[in-house]
Coordinates of C-alpha atoms in Angstrom, one line a residue:
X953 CA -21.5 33.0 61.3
X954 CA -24.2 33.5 64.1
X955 CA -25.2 30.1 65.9
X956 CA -28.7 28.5 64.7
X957 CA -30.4 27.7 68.0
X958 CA -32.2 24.3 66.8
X959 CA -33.7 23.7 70.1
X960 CA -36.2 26.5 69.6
X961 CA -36.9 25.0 66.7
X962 CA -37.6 21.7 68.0
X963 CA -39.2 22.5 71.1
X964 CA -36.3 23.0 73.1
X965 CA -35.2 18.7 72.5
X966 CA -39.3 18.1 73.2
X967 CA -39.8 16.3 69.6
X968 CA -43.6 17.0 69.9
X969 CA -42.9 18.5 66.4
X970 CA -43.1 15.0 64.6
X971 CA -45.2 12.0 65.8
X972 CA -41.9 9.4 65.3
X973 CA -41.7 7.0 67.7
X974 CA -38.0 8.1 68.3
X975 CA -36.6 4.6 70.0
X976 CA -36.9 2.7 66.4
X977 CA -38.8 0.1 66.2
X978 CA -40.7 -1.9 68.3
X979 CA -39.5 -5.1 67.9
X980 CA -35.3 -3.7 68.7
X981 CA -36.9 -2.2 72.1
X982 CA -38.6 -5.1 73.1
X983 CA -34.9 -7.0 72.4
X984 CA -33.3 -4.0 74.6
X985 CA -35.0 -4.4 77.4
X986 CA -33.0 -7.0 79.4
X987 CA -31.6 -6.3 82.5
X988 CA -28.2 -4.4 82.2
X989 CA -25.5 -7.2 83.1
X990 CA -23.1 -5.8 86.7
X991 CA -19.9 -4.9 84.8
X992 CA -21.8 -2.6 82.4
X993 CA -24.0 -0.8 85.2
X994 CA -20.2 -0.2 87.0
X995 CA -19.0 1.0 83.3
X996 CA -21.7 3.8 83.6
X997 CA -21.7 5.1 87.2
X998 CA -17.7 5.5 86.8
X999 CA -18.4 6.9 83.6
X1000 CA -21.1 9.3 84.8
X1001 CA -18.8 10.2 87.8
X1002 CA -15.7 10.6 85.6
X1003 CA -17.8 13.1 83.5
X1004 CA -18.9 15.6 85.9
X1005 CA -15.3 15.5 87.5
X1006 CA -13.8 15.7 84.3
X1007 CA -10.9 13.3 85.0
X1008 CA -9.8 13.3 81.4
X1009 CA -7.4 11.0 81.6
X1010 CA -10.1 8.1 83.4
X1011 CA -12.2 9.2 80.5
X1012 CA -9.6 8.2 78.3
X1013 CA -9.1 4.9 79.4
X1014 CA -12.5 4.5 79.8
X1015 CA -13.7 5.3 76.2
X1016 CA -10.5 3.6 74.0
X1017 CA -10.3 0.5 76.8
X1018 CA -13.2 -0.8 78.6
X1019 CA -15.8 0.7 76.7
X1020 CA -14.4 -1.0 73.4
X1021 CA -14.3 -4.3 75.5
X1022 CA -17.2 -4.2 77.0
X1023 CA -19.0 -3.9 73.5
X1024 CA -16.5 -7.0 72.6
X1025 CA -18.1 -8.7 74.9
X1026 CA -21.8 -8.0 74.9
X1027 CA -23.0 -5.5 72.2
X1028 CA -21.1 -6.7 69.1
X1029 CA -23.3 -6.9 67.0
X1030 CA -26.5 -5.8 69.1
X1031 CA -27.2 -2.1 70.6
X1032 CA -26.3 -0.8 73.8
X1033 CA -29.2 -0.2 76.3
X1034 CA -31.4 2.7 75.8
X1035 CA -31.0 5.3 77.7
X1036 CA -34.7 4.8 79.4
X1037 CA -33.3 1.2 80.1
X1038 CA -30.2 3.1 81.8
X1039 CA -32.1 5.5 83.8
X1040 CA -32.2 3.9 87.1
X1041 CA -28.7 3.6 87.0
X1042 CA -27.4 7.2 85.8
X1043 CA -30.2 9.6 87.4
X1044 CA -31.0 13.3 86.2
X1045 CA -27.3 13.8 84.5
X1046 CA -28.0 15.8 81.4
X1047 CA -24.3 15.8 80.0
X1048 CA -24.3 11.7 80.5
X1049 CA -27.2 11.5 79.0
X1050 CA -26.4 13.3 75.4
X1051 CA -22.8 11.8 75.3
X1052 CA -24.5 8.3 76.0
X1053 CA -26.4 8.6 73.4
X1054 CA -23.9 10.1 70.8
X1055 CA -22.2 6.5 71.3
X1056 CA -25.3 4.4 71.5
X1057 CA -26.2 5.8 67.6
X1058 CA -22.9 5.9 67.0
X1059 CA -22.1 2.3 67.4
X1060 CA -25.4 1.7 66.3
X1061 CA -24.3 3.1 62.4
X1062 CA -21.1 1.0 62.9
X1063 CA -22.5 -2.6 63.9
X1064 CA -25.6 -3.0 64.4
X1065 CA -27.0 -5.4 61.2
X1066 CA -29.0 -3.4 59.0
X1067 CA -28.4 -0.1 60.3
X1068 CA -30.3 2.6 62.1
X1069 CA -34.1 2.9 61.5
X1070 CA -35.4 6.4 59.9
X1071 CA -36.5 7.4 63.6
X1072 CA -33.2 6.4 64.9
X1073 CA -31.7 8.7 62.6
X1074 CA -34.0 11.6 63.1
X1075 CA -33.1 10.9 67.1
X1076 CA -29.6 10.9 66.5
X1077 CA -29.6 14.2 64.3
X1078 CA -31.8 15.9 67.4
X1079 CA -29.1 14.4 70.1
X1080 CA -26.2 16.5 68.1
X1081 CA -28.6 19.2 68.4
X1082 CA -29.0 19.1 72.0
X1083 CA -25.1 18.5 72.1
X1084 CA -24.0 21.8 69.8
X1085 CA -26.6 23.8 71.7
X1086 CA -25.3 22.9 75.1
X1087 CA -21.7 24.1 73.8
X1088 CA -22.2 26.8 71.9
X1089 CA -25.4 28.5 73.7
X1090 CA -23.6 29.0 77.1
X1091 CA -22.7 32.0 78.2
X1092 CA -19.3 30.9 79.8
X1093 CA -17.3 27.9 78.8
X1094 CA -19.2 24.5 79.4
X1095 CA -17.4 22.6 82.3
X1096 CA -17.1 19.4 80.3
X1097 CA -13.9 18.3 79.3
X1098 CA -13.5 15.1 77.0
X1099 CA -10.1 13.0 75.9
X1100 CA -9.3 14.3 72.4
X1101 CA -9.6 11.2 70.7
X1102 CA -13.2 11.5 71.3
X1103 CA -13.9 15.3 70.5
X1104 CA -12.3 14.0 67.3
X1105 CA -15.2 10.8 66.7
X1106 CA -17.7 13.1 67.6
X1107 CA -17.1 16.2 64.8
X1108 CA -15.9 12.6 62.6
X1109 CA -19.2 10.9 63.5
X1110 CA -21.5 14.1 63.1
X1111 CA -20.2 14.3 59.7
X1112 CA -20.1 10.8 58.6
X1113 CA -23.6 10.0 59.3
X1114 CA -25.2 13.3 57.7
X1115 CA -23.0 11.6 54.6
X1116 CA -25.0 8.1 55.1
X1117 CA -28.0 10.4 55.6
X1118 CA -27.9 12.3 52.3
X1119 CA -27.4 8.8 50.4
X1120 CA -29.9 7.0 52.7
X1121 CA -32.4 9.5 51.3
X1122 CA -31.0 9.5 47.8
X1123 CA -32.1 5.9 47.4
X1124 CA -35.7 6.6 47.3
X1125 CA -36.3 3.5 45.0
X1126 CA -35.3 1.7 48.7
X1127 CA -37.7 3.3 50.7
X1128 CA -41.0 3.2 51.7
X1129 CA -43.7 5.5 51.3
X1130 CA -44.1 6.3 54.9
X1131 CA -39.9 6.9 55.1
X1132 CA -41.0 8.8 52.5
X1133 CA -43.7 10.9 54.0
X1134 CA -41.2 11.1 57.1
X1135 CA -38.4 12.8 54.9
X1136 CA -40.5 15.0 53.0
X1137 CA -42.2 16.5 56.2
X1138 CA -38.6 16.9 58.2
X1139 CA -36.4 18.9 55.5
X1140 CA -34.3 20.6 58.1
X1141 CA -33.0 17.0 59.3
X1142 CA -29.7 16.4 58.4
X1143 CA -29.9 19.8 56.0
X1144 CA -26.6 20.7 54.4
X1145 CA -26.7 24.0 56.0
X1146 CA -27.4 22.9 59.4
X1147 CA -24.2 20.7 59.3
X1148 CA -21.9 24.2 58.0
X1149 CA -23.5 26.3 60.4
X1150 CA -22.2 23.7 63.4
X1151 CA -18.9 23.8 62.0
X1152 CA -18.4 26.9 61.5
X1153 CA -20.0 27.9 64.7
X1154 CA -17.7 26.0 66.4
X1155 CA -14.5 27.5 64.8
X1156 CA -16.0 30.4 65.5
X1157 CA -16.5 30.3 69.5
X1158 CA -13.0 28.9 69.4
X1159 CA -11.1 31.8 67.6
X1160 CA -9.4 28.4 66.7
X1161 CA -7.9 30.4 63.3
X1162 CA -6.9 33.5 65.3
X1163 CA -4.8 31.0 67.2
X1164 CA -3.2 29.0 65.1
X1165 CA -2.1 32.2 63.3
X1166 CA -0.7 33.6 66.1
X1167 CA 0.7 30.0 66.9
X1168 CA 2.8 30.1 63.4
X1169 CA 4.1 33.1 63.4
X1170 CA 5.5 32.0 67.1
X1171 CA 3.5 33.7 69.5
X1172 CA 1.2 32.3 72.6
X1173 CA -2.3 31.3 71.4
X1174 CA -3.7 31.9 74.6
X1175 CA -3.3 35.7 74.0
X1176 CA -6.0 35.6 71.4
X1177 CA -7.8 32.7 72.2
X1178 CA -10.2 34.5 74.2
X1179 CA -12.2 33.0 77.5
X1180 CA -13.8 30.1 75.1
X1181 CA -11.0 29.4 73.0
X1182 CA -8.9 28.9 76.0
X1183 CA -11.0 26.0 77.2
X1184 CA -9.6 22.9 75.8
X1185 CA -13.6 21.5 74.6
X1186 CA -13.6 24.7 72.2
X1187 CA -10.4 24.5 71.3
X1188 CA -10.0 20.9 70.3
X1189 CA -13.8 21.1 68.6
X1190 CA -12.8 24.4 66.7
X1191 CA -9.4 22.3 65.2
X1192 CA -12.0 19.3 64.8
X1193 CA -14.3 21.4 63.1
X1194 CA -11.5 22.7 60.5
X1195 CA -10.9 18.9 59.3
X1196 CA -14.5 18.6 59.2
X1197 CA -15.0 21.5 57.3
X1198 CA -12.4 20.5 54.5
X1199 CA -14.0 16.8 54.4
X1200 CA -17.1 17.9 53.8
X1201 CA -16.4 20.4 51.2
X1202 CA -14.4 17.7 49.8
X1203 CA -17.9 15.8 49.6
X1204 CA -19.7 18.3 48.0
X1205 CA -16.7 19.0 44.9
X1206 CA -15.6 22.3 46.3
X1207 CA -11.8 21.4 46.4
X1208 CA -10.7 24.8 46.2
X1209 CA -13.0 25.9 49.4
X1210 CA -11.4 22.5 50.8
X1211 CA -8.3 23.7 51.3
X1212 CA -8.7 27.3 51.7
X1213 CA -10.3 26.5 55.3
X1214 CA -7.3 24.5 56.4
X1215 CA -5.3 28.1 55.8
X1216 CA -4.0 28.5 59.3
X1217 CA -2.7 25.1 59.5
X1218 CA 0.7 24.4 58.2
X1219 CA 0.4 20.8 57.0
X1220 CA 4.2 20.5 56.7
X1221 CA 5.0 20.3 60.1
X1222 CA 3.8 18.8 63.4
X1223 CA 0.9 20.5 64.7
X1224 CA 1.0 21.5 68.5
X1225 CA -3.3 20.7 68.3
X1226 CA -3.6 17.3 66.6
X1227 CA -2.2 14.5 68.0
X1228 CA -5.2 12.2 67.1
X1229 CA -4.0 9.8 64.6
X1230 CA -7.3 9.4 62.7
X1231 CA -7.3 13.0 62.7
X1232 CA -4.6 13.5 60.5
X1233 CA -5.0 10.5 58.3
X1234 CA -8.4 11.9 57.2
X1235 CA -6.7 15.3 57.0
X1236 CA -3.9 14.4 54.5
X1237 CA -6.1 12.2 52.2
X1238 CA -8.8 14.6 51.4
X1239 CA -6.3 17.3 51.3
X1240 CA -4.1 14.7 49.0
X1241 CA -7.4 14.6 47.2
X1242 CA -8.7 17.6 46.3
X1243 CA -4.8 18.0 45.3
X1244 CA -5.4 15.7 42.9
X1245 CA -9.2 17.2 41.7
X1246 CA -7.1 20.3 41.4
X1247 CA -4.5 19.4 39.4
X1248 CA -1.7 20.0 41.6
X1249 CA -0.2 16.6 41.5
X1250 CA 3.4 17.1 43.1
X1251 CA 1.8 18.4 45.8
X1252 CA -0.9 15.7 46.1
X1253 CA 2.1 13.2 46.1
X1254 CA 3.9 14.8 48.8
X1255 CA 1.0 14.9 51.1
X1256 CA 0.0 11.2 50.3
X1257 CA 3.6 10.0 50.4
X1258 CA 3.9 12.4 54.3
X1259 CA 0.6 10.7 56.0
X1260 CA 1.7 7.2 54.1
X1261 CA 5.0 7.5 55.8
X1262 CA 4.2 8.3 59.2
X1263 CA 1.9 5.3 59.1
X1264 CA 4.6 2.8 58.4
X1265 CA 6.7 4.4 61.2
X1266 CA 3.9 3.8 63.8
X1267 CA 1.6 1.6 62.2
X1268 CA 1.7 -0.9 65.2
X1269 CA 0.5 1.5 67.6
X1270 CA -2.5 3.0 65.2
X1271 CA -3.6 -0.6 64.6
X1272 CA -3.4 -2.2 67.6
X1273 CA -7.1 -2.2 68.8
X1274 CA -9.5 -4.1 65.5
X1275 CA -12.1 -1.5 66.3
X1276 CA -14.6 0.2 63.8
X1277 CA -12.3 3.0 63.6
X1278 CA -9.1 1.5 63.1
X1279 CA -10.6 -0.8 60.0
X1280 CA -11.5 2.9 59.0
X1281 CA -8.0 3.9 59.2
X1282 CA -7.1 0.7 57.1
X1283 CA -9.4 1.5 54.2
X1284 CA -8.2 5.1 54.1
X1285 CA -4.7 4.1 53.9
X1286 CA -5.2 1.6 51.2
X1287 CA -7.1 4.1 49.5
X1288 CA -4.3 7.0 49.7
X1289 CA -1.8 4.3 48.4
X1290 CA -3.9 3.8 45.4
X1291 CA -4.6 7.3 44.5
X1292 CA -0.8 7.9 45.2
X1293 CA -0.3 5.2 42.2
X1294 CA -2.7 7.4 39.9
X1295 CA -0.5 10.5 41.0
X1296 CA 3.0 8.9 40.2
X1297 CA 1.3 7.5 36.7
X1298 CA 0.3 11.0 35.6
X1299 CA 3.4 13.1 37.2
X1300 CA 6.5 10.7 37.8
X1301 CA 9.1 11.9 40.5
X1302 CA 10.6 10.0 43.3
X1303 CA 9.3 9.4 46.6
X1304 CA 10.4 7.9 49.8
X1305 CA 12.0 4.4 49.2
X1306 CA 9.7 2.8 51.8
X1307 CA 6.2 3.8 50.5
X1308 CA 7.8 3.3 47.0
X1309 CA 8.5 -0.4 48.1
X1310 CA 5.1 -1.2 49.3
X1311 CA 3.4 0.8 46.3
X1312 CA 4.9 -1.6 43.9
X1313 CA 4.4 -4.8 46.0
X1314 CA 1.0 -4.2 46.5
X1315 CA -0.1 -1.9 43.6
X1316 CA 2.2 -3.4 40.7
X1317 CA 0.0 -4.4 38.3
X1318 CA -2.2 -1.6 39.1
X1319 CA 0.9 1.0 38.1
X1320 CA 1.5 -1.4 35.1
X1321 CA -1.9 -1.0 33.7
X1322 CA -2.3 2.6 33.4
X1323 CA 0.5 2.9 32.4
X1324 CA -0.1 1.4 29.4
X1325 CA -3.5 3.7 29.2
X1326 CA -5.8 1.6 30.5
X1327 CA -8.6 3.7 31.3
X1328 CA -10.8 1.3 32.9
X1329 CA -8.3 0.6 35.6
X1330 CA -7.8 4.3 35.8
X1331 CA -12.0 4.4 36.2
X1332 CA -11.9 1.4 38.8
X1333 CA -8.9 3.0 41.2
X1334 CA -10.8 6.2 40.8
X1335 CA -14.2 4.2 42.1
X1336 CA -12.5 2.8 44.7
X1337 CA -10.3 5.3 46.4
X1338 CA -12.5 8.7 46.1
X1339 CA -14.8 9.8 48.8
X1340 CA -18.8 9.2 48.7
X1341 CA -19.5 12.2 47.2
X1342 CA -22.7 14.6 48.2
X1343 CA -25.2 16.1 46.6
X1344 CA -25.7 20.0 48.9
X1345 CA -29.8 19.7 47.6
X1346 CA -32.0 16.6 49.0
X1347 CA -34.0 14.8 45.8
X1348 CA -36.9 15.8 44.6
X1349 CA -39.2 13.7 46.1
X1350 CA -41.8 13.7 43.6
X1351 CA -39.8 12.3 41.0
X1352 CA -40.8 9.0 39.1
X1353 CA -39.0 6.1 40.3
X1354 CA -36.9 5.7 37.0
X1355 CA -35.2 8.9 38.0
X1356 CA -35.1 8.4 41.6
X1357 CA -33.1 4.7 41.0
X1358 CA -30.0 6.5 39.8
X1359 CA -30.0 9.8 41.7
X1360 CA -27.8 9.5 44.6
X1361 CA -25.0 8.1 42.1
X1362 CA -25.5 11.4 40.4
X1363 CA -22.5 13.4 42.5
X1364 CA -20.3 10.1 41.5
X1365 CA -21.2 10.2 38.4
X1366 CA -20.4 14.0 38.0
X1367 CA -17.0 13.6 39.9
X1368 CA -15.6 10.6 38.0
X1369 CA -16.4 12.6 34.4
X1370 CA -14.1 15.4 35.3
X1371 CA -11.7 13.0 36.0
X1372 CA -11.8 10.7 33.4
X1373 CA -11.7 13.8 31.0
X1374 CA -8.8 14.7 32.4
X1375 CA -6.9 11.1 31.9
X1376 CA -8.4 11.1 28.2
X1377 CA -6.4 14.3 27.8
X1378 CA -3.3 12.9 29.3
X1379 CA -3.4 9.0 28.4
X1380 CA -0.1 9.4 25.7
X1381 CA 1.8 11.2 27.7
X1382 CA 3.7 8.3 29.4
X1383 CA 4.2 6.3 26.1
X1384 CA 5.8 10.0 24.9
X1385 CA 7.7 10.2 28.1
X1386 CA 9.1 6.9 27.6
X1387 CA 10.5 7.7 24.2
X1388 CA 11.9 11.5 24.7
X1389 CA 13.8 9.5 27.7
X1390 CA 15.5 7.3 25.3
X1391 CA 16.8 10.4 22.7
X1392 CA 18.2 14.2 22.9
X1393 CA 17.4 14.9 19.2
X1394 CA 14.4 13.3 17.3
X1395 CA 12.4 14.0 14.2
X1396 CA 8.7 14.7 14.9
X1397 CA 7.9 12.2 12.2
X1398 CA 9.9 9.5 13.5
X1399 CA 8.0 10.2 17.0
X1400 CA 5.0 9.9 14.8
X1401 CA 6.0 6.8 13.6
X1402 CA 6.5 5.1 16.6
X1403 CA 2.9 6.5 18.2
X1404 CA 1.0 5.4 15.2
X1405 CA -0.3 8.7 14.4
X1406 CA 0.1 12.1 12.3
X1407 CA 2.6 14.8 12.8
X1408 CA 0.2 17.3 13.7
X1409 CA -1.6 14.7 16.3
X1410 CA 2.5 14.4 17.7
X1411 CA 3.0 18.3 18.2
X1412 CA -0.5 18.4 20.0
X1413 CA 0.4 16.0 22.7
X1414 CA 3.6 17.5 22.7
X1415 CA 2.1 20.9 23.6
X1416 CA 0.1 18.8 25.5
X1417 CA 3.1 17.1 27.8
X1418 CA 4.4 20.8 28.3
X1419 CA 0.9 22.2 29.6
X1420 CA 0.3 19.3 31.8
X1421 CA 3.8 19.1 33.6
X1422 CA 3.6 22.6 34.4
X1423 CA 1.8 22.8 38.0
X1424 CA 0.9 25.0 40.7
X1425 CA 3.9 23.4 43.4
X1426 CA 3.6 24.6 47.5
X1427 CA 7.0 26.4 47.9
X1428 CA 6.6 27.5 52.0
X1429 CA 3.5 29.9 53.7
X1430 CA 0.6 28.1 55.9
X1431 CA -1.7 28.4 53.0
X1432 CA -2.0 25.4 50.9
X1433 CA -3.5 26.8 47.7
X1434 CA -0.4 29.4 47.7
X1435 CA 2.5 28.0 45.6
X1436 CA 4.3 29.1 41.9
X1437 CA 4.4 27.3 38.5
X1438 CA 6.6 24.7 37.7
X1439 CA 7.8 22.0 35.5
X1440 CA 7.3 18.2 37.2
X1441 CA 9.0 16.3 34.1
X1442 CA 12.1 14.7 34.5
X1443 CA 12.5 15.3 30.5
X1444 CA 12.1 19.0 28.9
X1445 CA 12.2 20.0 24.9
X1446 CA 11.9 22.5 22.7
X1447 CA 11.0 22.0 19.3
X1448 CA 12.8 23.6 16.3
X1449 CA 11.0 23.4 13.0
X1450 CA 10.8 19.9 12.5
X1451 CA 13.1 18.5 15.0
X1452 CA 12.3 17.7 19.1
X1453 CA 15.4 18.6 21.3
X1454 CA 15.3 16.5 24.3
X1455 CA 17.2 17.6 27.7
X1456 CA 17.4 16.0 31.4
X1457 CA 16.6 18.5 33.8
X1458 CA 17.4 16.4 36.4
X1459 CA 20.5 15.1 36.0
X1460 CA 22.2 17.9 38.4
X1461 CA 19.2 18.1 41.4
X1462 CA 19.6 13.9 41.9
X1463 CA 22.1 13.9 44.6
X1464 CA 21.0 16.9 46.3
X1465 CA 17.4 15.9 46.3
X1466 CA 18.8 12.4 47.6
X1467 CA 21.0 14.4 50.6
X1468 CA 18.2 16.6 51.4
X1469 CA 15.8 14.0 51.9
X1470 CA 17.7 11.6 54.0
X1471 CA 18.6 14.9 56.5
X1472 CA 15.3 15.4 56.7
X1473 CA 14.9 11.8 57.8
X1474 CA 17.6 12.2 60.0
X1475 CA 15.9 15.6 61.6
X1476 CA 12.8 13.6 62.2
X1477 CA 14.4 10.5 63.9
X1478 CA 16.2 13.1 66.0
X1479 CA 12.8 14.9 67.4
X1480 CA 11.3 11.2 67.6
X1481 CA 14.1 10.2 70.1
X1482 CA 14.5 13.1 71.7
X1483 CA 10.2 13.3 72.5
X1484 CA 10.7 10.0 73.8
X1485 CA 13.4 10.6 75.7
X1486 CA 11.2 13.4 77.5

């Protein structure tokens, strides 16, 4: 995909275009204009200095250490200085200035009480601009080079507040007529296809697929990376751009395009690219969720049960800091845990003993209820766990306000009725389950007895229960949508006129499923020691 230039479109980052007043308002300017206390003004000038020599690791230490307490300390829950008010103190550095203000809106999103003004977020959408264009315009690789953990926050951050920008608009019952004027005249602000084409650009100037191919199948990425891809600010934004890709499509209901991008990277093992913890925990649960979307629930509860392992094992070291993005990593873990509970009620196998503990100590009584069918706990886990789904077309913004209350539930709304259809089809099947377990012959009226309802009923959730447990299961390849059919249920039948014959079919694979897993437990602990070790 060919790179939109948006400056050209914008007059080259002049905003002349629109008569905004692109500080927000008055009064938060008039509050920022105090004078910039000493230990801040150092904070910049090292940080300036740090960026044009591109002493990664001070940068690092820098942006997940003082800058966090710095903001502790005097921007909790107030902005950072402008950039205008920092001026003096950072002069004429263009790459400063654009990464400044990436975490000035940035951390103006996260804490600032009641969020960014319309202007701010017009302003922050035109600093990504200036950003993407300065990366992907160049003619030779950009000499900027950033810690990974924050080329991860800014693809994360680019994504996440187009996402607050497509509900912000949604809400039109909220806004104001001007913020409405303001939206109608800038369409291209924050448009759907403006945030792919980034993306996608920057996989692109990476070759970031070529190379993980070639990465796979054991060769050196560096012989197809190309002179961009080499440069580790394309490469790590290409990889970036790949989780960003499938999160987005994850937004927008395409599950199947979801995964498809993620192709090139095996999930199953450690990748050589990502060691940004964040990173991977938003990988695994949208991949885990549009698993789940698709159908393919053994495979949605081994990549939940994966990610909800390697947290336990180093959840002291993700956690330590109680910044924005660690509460983040919180909620998404107490999120995967619940949809992991869904998973387990609609295809029971056994997972790790560990994550198994913690599900039931914490998610007990949710496990209990559905299942026993409850579908409004099924509809309230769903609610709480999913992603905020998008809608890929802004409103209409000529609709009557009746219509404009409800229509940035709509993409919810849409989302939760394919699932809940889904659960209506399948809300028996454990109270069947539970009573093939118990027999290895049984009468299809006596099953019909004991559910209530007619024979014919029975033998359709019996055809049912075989349909269902039958999934698409990853056997081995990169590709996560590649796999082969099979049967998830620890009970299998056949029916012979009027009679059910019940079997175990997995009676024999116990103990070697129990061996297997505790040598690949063993295998891990070995590379963990021996990393360390190095």
């Amino acid at each position: 995909m060919e790179y939109e230039d948006y400056g050209d479109e914008y007059d080259q980052y002049g905003y002349h275009t629109h008569d905004l007043d692109m500080h927000g308002d008055y009064e938060r300017q008039v509050a920022e204009s105090y004078k910039v206390p000493e230990v801040v003004r150092n904070f910049l000038v090292y940080l300036a200095k740090a960026i044009n020599e591109g002493n990664v690791y001070e940068l690092q230490s820098m942006y997940e250490n003082s800058y966090v307490k710095l903001t502790e300390r005097f921007y909790k829950s107030t902005p950072w200085p402008l950039s205008k008010d920092i001026a003096s103190i950072v002069h004429d550095d263009e790459k400063f200035d654009i990464l400044y203000k990436e975490l000035y809106y940035r951390h103006l999103y996260a804490r600032v009480s009641g969020g960014p003004s319309i202007s701010e977020r017009f302003e922050s959408y035109y600093n990504y601009c200036h950003l993407f264009n300065l990366i992907l315009s160049a003619n030779e690789p950009v000499q900027l080079e950033l810690p990974n953990q924050w080329l991860w926050e800014i693809i994360d951050e680019f994504i996440y507040q187009f996402q607050n920008f497509s509900h912000y608009q949604s809400m039109l019952n909220k806004r104001t007529a001007e913020e409405i004027d303001q939206l109608r005249e800038h369409p291209k602000v924050w448009n759907v296809h403006s945030v792919l084409n980034v993306l996608h650009s920057l996989v692109d100037k990476s070759n970031i697929n070529r190379q993980l191919e070639v990465y796979t199948n054991g060769g050196d990425p560096d012989s197809v990376a190309g002179e961009f891809g080499r440069h580790p600010l394309y490469k790590m934004l290409g990889y970036f751009s790949l989780v960003g890709l499938l999160r987005l499509h994850s937004l927008l209901g395409d599950y199947y395009q979801a995964i498809k991008v993620l192709e090139n990277i095996e999930l199953n093992k450690k990748s050589l690219y990502s060691r940004v913890p964040a990173c991977q925990i938003t990988t695994y649960y949208y991949v885990g969720f549009s698993y789940l979307m698709m159908r393919r629930y053994a495979d949605a509860i081994r990549t939940f049960s994966n990610i909800l392992l390697y947290i336990q094992r180093t959840q002291r070291n993700l956690f330590q800091q109680r910044t924005y993005q660690a509460d983040q990593m919180n909620k998404q873990t107490e999120r995967m845990y619940t949809l992991l509970t869904i998973c387990l009620v609609l295809h029971p196998q056994r997972i790790d003993e560990s994550v198994l503990s913690t599900l039931k100590e914490n998610y007990g009584d949710k496990l209990l209820k559905m299942q026993r069918g409850d579908l409004d706990e099924f509809e309230n886990c769903f609610s709480f766990a999913c992603p905020k789904f998008l809608s890929p077309v802004p409103p209409s913004f000529d609709l009557n306000s009746l219509n404009a209350i409800n229509s940035h539930k709509e993409p919810f709304v849409a989302q939760l009725k394919v699932f809940m259809d889904e659960i209506k089809q399948q809300i028996m099947l454990p109270t069947i389950r539970s009573y093939l377990k118990l027999y290895t012959t049984m009468p299809i009226a006596k099953l019909a007895t004991f559910l209530e309802m007619s024979e014919s009923d029975v033998v359709n959730y019996l055809l049912c229960f075989k349909h269902k447990m039958k999934n698409m299961v990853w056997i081995k390849g990169t590709s996560g949508l590649e796999g082969e059919f099979q049967s998830g249920s620890e009970v299998d039948f056949y029916i012979d006129k009027d009679m059910i014959h019940i079997a175990d079919t997995k009676v024999a694979r116990r103990y070697g499923d129990f061996f297997i897993r505790q040598i690949h437990k063993f295998d891990e602990l070995h590379r963990m020691i021996s990393g360390i070790q190095i």
